[in-house]
Short mmCIF file of N, CA and C and ligand atoms in Angstrom, two decimals:
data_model
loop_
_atom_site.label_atom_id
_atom_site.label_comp_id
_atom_site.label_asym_id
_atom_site.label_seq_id
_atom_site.Cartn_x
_atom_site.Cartn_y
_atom_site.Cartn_z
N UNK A 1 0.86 -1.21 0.00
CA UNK A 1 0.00 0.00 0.00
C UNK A 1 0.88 1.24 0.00
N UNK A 2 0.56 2.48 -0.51
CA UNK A 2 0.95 3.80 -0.50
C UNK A 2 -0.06 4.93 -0.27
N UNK A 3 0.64 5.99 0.26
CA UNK A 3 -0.13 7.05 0.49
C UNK A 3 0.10 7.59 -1.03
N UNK A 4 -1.10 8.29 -1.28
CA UNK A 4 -1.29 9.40 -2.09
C UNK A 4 -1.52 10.63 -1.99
N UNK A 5 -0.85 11.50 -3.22
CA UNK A 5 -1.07 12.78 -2.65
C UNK A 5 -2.75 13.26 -2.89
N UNK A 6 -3.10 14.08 -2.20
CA UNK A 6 -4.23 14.83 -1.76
C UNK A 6 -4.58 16.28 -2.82
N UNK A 7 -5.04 16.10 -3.74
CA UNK A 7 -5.72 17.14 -4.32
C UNK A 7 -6.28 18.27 -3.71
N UNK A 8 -5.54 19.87 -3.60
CA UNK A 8 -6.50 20.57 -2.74
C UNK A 8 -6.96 21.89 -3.95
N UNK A 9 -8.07 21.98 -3.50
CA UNK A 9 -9.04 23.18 -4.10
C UNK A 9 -8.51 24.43 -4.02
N UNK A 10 -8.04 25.10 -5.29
CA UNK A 10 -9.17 24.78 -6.64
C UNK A 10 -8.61 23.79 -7.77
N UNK A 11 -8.72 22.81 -8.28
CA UNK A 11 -8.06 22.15 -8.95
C UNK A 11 -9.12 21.61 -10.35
N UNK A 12 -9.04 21.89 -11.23
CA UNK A 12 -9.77 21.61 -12.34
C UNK A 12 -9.91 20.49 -12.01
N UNK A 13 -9.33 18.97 -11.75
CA UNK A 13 -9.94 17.78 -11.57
C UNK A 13 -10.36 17.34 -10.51
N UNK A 14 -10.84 18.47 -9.40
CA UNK A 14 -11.88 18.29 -8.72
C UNK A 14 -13.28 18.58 -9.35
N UNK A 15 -13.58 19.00 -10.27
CA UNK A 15 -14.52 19.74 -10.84
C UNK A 15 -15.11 18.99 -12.25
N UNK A 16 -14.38 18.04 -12.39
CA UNK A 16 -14.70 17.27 -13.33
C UNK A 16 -15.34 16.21 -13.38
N UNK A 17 -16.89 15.91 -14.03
CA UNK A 17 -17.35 14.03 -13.67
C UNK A 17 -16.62 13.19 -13.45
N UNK A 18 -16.32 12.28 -12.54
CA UNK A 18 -15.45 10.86 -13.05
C UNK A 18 -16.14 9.61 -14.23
N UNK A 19 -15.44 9.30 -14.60
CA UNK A 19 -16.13 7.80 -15.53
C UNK A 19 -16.21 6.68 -14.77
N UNK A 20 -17.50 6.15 -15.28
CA UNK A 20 -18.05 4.62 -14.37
C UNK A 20 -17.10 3.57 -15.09
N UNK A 21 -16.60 2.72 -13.72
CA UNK A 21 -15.21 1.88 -13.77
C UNK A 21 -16.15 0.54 -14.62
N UNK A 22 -15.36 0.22 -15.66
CA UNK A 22 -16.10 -0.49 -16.41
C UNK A 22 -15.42 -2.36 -15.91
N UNK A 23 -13.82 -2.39 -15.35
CA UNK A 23 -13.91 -4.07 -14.68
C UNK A 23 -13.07 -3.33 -13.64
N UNK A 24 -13.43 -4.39 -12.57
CA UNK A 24 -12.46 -4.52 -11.59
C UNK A 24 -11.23 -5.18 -11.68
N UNK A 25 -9.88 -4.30 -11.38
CA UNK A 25 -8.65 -4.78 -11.99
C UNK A 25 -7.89 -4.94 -10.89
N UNK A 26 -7.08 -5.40 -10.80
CA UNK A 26 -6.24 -5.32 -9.49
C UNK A 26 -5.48 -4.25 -9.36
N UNK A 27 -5.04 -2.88 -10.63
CA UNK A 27 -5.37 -1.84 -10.11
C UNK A 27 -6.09 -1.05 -9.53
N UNK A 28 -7.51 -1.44 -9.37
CA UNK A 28 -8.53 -0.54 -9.39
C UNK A 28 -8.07 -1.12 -7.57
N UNK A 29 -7.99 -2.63 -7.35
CA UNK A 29 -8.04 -2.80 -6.07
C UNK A 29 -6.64 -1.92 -5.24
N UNK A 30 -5.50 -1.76 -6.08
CA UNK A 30 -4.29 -1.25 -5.73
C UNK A 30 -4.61 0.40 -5.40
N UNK A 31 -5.57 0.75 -6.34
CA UNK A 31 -5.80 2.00 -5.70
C UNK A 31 -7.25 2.68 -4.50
N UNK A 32 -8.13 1.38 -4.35
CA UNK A 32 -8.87 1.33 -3.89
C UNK A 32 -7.94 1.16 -2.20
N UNK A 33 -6.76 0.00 -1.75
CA UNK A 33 -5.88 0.11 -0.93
C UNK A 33 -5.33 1.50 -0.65
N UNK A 34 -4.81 2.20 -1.44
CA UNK A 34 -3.91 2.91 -1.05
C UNK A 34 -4.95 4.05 -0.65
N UNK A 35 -5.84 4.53 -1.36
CA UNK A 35 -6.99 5.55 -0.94
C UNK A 35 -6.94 6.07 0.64
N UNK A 36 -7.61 3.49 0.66
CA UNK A 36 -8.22 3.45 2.25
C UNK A 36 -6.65 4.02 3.44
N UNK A 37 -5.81 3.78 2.90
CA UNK A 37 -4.51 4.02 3.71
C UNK A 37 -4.31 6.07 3.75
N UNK A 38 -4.43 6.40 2.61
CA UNK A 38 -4.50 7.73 2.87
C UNK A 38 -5.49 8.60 3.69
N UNK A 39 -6.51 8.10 3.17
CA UNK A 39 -7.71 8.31 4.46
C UNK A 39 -7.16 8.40 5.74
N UNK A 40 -7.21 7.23 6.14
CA UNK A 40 -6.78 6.81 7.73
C UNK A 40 -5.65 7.78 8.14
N UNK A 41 -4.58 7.94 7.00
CA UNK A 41 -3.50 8.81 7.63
C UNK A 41 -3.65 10.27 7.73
N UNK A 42 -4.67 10.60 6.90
CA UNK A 42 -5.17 11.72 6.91
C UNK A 42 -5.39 13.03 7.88
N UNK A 43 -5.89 12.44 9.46
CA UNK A 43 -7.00 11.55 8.88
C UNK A 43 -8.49 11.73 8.77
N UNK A 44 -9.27 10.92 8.16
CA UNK A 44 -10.60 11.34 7.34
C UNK A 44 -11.43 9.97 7.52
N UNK A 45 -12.84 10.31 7.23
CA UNK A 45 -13.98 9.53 6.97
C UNK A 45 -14.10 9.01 5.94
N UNK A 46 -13.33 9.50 4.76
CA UNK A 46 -14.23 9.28 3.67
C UNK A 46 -12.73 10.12 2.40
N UNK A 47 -12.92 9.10 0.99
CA UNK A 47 -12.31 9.78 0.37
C UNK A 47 -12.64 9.23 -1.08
N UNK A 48 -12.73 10.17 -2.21
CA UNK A 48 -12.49 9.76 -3.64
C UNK A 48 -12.03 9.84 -4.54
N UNK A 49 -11.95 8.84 -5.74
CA UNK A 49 -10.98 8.77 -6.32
C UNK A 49 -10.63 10.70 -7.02
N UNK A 50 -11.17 11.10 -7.51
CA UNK A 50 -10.63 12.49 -7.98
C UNK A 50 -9.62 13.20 -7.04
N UNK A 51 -9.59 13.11 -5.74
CA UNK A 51 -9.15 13.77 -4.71
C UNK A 51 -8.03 12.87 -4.62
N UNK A 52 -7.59 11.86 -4.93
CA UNK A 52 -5.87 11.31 -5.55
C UNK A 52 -5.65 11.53 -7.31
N UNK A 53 -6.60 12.39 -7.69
CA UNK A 53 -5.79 12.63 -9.46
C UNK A 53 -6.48 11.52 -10.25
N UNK A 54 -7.36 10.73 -9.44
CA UNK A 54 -7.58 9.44 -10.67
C UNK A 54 -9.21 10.15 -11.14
N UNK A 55 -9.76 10.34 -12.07
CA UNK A 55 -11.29 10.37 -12.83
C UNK A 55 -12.21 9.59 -12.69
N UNK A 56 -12.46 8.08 -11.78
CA UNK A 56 -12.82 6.93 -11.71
C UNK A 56 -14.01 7.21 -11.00
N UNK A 57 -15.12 6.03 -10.99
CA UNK A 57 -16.37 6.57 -10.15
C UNK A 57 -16.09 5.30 -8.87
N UNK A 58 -15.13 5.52 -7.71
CA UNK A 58 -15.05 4.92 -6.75
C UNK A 58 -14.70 5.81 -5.65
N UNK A 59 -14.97 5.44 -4.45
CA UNK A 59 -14.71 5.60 -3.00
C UNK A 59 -14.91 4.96 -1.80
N UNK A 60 -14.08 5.71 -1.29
CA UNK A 60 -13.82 4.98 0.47
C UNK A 60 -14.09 5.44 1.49
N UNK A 61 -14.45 4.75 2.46
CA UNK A 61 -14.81 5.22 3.60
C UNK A 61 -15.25 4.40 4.47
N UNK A 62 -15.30 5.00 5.91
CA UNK A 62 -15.20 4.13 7.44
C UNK A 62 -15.62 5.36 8.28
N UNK A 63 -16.64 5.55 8.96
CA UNK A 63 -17.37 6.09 9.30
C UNK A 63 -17.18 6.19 11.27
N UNK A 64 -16.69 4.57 11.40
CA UNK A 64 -17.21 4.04 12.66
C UNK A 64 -16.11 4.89 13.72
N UNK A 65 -16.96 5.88 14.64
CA UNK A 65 -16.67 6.66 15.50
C UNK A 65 -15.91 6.01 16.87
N UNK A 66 -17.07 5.27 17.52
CA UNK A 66 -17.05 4.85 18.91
C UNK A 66 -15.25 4.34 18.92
N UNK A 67 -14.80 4.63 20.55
CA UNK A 67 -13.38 4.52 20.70
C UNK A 67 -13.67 2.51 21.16
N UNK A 68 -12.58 1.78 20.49
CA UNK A 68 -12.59 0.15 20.72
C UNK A 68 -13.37 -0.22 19.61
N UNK A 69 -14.32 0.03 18.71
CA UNK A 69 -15.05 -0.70 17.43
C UNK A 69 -14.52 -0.57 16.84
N UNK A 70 -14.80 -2.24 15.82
CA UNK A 70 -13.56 -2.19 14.71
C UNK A 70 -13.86 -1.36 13.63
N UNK A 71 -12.85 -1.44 13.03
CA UNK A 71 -13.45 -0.60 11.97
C UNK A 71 -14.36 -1.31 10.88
N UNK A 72 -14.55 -0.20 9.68
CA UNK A 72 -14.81 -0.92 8.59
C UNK A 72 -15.03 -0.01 7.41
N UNK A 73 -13.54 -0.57 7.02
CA UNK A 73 -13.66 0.25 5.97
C UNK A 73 -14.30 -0.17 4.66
N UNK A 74 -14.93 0.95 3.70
CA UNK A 74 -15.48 0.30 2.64
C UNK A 74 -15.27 0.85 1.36
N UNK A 75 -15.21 0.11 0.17
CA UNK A 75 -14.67 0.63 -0.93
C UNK A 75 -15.98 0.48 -1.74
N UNK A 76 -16.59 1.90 -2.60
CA UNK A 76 -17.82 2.05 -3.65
C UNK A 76 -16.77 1.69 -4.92
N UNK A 77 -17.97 0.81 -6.04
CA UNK A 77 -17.75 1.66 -7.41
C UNK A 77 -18.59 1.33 -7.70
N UNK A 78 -18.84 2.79 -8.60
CA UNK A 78 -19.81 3.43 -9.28
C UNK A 78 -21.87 3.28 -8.71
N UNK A 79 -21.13 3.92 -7.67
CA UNK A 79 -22.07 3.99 -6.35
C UNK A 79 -23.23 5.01 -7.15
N UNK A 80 -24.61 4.65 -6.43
CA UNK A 80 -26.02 5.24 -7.28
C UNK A 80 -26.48 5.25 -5.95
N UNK A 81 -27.00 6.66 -6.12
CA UNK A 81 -28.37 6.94 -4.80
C UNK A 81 -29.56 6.58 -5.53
N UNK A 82 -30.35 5.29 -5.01
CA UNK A 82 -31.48 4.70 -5.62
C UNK A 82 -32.71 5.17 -4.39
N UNK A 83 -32.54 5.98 -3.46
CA UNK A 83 -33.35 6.22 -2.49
C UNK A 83 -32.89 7.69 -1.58
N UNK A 84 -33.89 8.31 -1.42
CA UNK A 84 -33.35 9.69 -0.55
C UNK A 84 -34.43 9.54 0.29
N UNK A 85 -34.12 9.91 1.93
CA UNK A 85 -35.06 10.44 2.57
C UNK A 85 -35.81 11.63 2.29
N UNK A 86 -37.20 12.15 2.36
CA UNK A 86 -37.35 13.40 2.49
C UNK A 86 -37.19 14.11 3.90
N UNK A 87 -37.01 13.43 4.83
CA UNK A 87 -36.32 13.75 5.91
C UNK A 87 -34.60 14.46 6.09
N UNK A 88 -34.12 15.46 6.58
CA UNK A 88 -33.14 16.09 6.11
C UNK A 88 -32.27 16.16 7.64
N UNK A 89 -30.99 15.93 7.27
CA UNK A 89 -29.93 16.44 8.57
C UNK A 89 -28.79 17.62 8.12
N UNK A 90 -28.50 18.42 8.92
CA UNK A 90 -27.56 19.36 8.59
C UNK A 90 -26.47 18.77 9.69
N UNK A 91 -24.73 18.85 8.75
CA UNK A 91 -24.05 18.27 9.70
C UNK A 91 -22.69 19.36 8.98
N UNK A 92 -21.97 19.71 9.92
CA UNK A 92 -20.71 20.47 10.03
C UNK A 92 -19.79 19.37 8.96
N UNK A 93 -19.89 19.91 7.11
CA UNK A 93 -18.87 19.18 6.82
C UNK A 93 -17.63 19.81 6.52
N UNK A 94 -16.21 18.64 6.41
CA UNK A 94 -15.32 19.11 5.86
C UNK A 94 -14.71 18.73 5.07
N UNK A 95 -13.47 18.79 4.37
CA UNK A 95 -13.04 17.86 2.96
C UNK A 95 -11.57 17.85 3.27
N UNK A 96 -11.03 16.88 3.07
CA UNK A 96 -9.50 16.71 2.80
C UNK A 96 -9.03 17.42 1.86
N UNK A 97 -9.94 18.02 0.87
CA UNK A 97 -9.43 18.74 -0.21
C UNK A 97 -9.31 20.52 -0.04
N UNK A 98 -10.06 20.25 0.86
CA UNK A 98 -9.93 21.93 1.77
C UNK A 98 -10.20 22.08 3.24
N UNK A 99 -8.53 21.95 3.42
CA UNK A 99 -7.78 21.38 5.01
C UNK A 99 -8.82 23.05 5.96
N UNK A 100 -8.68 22.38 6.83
CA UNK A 100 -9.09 23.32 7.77
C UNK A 100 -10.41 24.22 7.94
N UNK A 101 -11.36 23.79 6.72
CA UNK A 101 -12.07 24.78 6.67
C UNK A 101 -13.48 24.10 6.49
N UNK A 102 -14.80 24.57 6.81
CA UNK A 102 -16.22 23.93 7.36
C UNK A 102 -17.10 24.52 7.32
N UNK A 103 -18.16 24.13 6.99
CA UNK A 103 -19.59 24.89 6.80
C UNK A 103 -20.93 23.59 6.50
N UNK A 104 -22.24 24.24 7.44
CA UNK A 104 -23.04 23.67 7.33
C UNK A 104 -23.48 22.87 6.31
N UNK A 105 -23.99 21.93 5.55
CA UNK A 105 -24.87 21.27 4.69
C UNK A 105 -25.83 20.32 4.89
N UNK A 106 -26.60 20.65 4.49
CA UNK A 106 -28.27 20.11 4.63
C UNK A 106 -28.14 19.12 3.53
N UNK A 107 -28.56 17.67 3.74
CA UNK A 107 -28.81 16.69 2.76
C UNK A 107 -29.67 15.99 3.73
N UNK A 108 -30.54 14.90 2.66
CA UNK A 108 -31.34 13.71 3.26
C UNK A 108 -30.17 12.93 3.97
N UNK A 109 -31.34 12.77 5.23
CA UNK A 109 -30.90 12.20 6.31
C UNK A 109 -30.37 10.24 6.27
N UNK A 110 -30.67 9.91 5.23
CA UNK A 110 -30.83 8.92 4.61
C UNK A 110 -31.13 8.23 3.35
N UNK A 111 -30.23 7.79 3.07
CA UNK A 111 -30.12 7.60 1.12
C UNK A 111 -29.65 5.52 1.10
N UNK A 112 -30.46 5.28 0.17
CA UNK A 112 -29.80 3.67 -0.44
C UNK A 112 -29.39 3.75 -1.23
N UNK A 113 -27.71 3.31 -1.57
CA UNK A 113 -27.03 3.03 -2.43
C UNK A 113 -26.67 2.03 -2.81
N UNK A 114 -26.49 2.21 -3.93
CA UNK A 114 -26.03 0.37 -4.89
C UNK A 114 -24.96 0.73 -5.24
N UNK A 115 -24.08 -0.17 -5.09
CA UNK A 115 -22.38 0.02 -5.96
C UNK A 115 -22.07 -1.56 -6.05
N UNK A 116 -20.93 -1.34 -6.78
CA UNK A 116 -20.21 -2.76 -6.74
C UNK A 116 -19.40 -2.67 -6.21
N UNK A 117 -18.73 -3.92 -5.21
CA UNK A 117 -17.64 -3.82 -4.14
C UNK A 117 -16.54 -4.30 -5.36
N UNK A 118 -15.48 -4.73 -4.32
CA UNK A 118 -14.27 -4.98 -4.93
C UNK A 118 -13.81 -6.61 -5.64
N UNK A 119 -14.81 -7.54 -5.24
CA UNK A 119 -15.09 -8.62 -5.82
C UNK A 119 -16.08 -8.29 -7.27
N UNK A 120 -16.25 -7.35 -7.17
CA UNK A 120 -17.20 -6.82 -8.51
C UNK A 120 -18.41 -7.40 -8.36
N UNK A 121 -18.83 -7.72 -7.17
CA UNK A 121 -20.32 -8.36 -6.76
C UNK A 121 -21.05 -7.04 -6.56
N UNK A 122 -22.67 -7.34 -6.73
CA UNK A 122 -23.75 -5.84 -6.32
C UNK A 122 -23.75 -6.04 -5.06
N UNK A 123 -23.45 -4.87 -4.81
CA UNK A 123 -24.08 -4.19 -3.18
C UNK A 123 -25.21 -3.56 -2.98
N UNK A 124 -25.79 -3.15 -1.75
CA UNK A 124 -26.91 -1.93 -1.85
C UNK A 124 -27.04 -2.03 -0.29
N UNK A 125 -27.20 -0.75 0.37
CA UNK A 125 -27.33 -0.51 2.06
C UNK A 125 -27.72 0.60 1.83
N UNK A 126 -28.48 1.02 2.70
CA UNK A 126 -29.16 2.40 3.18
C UNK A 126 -28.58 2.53 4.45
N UNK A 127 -27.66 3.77 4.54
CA UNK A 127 -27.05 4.61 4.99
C UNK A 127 -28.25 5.28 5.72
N UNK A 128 -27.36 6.19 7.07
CA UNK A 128 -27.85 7.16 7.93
C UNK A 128 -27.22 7.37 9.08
N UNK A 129 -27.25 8.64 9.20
CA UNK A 129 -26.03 9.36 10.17
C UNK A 129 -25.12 10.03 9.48
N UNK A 130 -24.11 9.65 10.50
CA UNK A 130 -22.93 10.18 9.43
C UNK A 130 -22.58 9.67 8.44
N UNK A 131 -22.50 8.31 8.26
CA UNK A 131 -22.40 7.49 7.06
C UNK A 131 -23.63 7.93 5.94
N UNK A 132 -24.75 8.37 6.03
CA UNK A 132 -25.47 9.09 5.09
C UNK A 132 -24.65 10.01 4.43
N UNK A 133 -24.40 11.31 5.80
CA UNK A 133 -23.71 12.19 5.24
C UNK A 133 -22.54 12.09 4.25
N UNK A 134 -21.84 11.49 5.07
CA UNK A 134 -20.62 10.89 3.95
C UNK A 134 -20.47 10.53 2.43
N UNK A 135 -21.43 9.57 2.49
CA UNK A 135 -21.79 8.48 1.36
C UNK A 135 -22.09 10.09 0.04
N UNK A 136 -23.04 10.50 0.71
CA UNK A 136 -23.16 11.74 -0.46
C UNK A 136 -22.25 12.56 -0.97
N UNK A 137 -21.42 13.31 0.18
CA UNK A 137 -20.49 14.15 0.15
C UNK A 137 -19.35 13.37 -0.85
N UNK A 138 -19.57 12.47 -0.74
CA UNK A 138 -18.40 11.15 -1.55
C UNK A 138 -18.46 11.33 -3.07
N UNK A 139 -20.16 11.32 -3.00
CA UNK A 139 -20.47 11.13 -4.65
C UNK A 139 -20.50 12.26 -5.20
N UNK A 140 -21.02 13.29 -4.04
CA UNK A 140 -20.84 14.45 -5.04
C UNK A 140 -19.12 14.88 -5.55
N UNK A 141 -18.02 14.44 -4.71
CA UNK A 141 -17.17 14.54 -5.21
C UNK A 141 -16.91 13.41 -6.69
N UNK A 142 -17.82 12.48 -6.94
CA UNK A 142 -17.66 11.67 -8.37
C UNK A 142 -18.32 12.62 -9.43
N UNK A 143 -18.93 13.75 -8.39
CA UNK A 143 -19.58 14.55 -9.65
C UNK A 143 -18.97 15.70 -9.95
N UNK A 144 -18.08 16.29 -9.66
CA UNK A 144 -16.96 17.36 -9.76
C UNK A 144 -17.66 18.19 -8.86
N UNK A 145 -18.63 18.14 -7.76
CA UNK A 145 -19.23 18.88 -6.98
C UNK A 145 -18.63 18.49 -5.56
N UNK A 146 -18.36 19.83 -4.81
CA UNK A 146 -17.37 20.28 -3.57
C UNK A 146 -18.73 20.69 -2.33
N UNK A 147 -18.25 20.54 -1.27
CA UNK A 147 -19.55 21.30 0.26
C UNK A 147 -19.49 22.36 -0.10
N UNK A 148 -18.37 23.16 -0.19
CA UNK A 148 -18.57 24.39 -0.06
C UNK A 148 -19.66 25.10 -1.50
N UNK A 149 -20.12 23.91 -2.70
CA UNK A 149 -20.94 24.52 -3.59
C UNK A 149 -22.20 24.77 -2.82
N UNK A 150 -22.24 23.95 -1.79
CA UNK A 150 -23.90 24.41 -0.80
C UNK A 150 -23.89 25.46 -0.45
N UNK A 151 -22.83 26.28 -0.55
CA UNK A 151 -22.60 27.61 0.82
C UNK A 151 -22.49 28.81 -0.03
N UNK A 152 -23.02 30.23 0.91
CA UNK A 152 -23.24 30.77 -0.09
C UNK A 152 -22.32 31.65 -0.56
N UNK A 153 -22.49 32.14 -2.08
CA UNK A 153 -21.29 32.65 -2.66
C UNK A 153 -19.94 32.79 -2.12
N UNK A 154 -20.19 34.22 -1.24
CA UNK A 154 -19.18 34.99 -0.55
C UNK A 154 -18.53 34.21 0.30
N UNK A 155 -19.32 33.53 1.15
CA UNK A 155 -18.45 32.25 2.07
C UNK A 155 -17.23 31.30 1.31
N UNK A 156 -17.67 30.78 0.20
CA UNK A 156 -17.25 30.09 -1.02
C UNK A 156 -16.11 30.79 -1.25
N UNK A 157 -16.14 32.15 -1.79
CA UNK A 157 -15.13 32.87 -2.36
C UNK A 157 -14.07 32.95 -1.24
N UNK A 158 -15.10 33.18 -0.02
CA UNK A 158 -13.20 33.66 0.75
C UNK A 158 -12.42 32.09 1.24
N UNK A 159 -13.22 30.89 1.12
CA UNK A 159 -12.77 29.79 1.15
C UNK A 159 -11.52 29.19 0.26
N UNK A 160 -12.24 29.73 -1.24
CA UNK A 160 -11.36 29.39 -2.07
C UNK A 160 -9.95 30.11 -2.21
N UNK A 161 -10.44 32.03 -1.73
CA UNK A 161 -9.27 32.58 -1.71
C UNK A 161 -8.06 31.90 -0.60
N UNK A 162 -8.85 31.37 0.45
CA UNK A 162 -7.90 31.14 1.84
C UNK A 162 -6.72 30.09 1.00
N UNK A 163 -7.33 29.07 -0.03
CA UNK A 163 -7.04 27.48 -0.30
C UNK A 163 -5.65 28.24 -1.69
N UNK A 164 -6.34 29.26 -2.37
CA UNK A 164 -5.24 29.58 -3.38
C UNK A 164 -3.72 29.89 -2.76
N UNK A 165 -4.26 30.59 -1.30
CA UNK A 165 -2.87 31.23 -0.76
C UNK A 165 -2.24 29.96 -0.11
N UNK A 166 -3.32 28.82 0.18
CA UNK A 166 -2.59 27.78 0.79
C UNK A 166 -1.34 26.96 0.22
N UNK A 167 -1.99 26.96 -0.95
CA UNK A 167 -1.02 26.20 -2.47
C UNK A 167 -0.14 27.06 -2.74
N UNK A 168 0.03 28.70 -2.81
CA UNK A 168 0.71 29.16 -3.01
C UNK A 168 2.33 28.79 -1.73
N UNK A 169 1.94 28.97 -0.60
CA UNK A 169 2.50 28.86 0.64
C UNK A 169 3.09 27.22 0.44
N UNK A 170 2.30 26.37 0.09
CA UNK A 170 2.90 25.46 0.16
C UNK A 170 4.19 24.56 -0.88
N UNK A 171 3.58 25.59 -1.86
CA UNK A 171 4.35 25.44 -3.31
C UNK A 171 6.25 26.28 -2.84
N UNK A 172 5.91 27.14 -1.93
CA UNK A 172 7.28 27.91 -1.72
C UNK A 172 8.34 26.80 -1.07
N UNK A 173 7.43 26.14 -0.27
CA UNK A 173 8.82 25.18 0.89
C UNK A 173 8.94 24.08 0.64
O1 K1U B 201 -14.06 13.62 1.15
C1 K1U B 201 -13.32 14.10 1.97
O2 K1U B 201 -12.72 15.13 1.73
C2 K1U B 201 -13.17 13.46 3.32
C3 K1U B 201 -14.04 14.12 4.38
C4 K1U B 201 -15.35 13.39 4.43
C5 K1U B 201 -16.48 14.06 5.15
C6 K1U B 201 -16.32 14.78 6.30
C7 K1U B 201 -17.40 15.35 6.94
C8 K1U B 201 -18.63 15.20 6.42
C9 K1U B 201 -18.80 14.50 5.26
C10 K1U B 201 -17.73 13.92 4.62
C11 K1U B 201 -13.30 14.01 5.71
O3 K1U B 201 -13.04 12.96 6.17
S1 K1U B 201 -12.86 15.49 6.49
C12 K1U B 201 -12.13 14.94 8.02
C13 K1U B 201 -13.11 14.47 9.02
O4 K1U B 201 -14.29 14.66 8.87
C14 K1U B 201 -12.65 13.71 10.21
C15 K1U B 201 -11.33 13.59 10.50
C16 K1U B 201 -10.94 12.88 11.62
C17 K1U B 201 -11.85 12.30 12.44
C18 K1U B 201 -13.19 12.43 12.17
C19 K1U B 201 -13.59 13.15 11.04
ZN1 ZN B 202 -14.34 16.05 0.36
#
């Protein structure tokens, strides 16, 4: 396994659809590994493929809070919301792709998704909680869509300005 580097905003291939993974390869599993390893070192809930440079419609994530439960981590591809609550939760999110920084978002409190795991078998679970939250925030990153597109303008703007000076700063050392 390897860490990967971390895509941070604004980056044109955050912003771009990914393509639905057409076989499961033992790359796809090599990078589906290394993801779950960057995550963790992160560290983070949740991560997708655009946010390591790849275009692919997969992601990862492990949700499980409580201190002593094991984990469990889990790998999507080409994950589909086949169900939304009309019931709604607002939860403080944030992104690995823009360190340090947070704002409200309102989504259904509960969504069923279908993906294929890494045996290339169908899945499908209905999510809720934070793992709701997640699961979305996930896909909208398969859709070139970021949290901070929930928020409004001006918030957005000085977000993005904070993230340009970040790259700049970090590009110097
Ligand atoms: O997609 C990402 O950028 C990962 C992101 C996922 C996420 C966070 C909050 C709400 C929805 C989705 C993160 O993991 S940010 C880091 C984070 O939330 C966290 C870090 C350490 C412990 C617990 C949470
Ligand atoms: Zn994110």
């Amino acid at each position: 396994m390897a860490l990967r580097e971390i895509l941070i905003h604004p980056d044109p291939r955050l912003k771009k659809p990914c393509t639905p993974v057409e076989d499961v390869t033992a790359e796809l599993r090599k990078l589906a590994d290394d993801m779950l390893e960057t995550m963790y070192d992160a560290p983070g809930i949740g991560l997708a493929a655009p946010q390591v440079g790849v275009s692919s419609r997969l992601l990862v994530m492990d949700c499980v809070k409580e201190e002593g439960a094991p984990p469990r981590p889990m790998a999507l591809i080409n994950p589909v919301i086949t169900w939304s609550s009309d019931e709604t939760s607002t939860y403080e999110e944030g992104c690995l792709s823009i360190p340090d920084q947070y704002g409200d978002v309102e989504r259904p409190a509960e969504v069923t998704v279908t993906w294929t795991d890494l045996d290339g078998a169908p899945q499908e679970e209905t999510f809720s909680g934070l793992w709701a939250t997640c699961v979305q925030h996930e896909i909208d990153h398969l859709d070139g869509k970021l949290f901070i597109d929930y928020l409004k303008p001006l918030r957005r703007q000085m977000i993005t300005r904070k993230m340009v000076k970040l790259k700049r700063e970090r590009a110097r050392v």
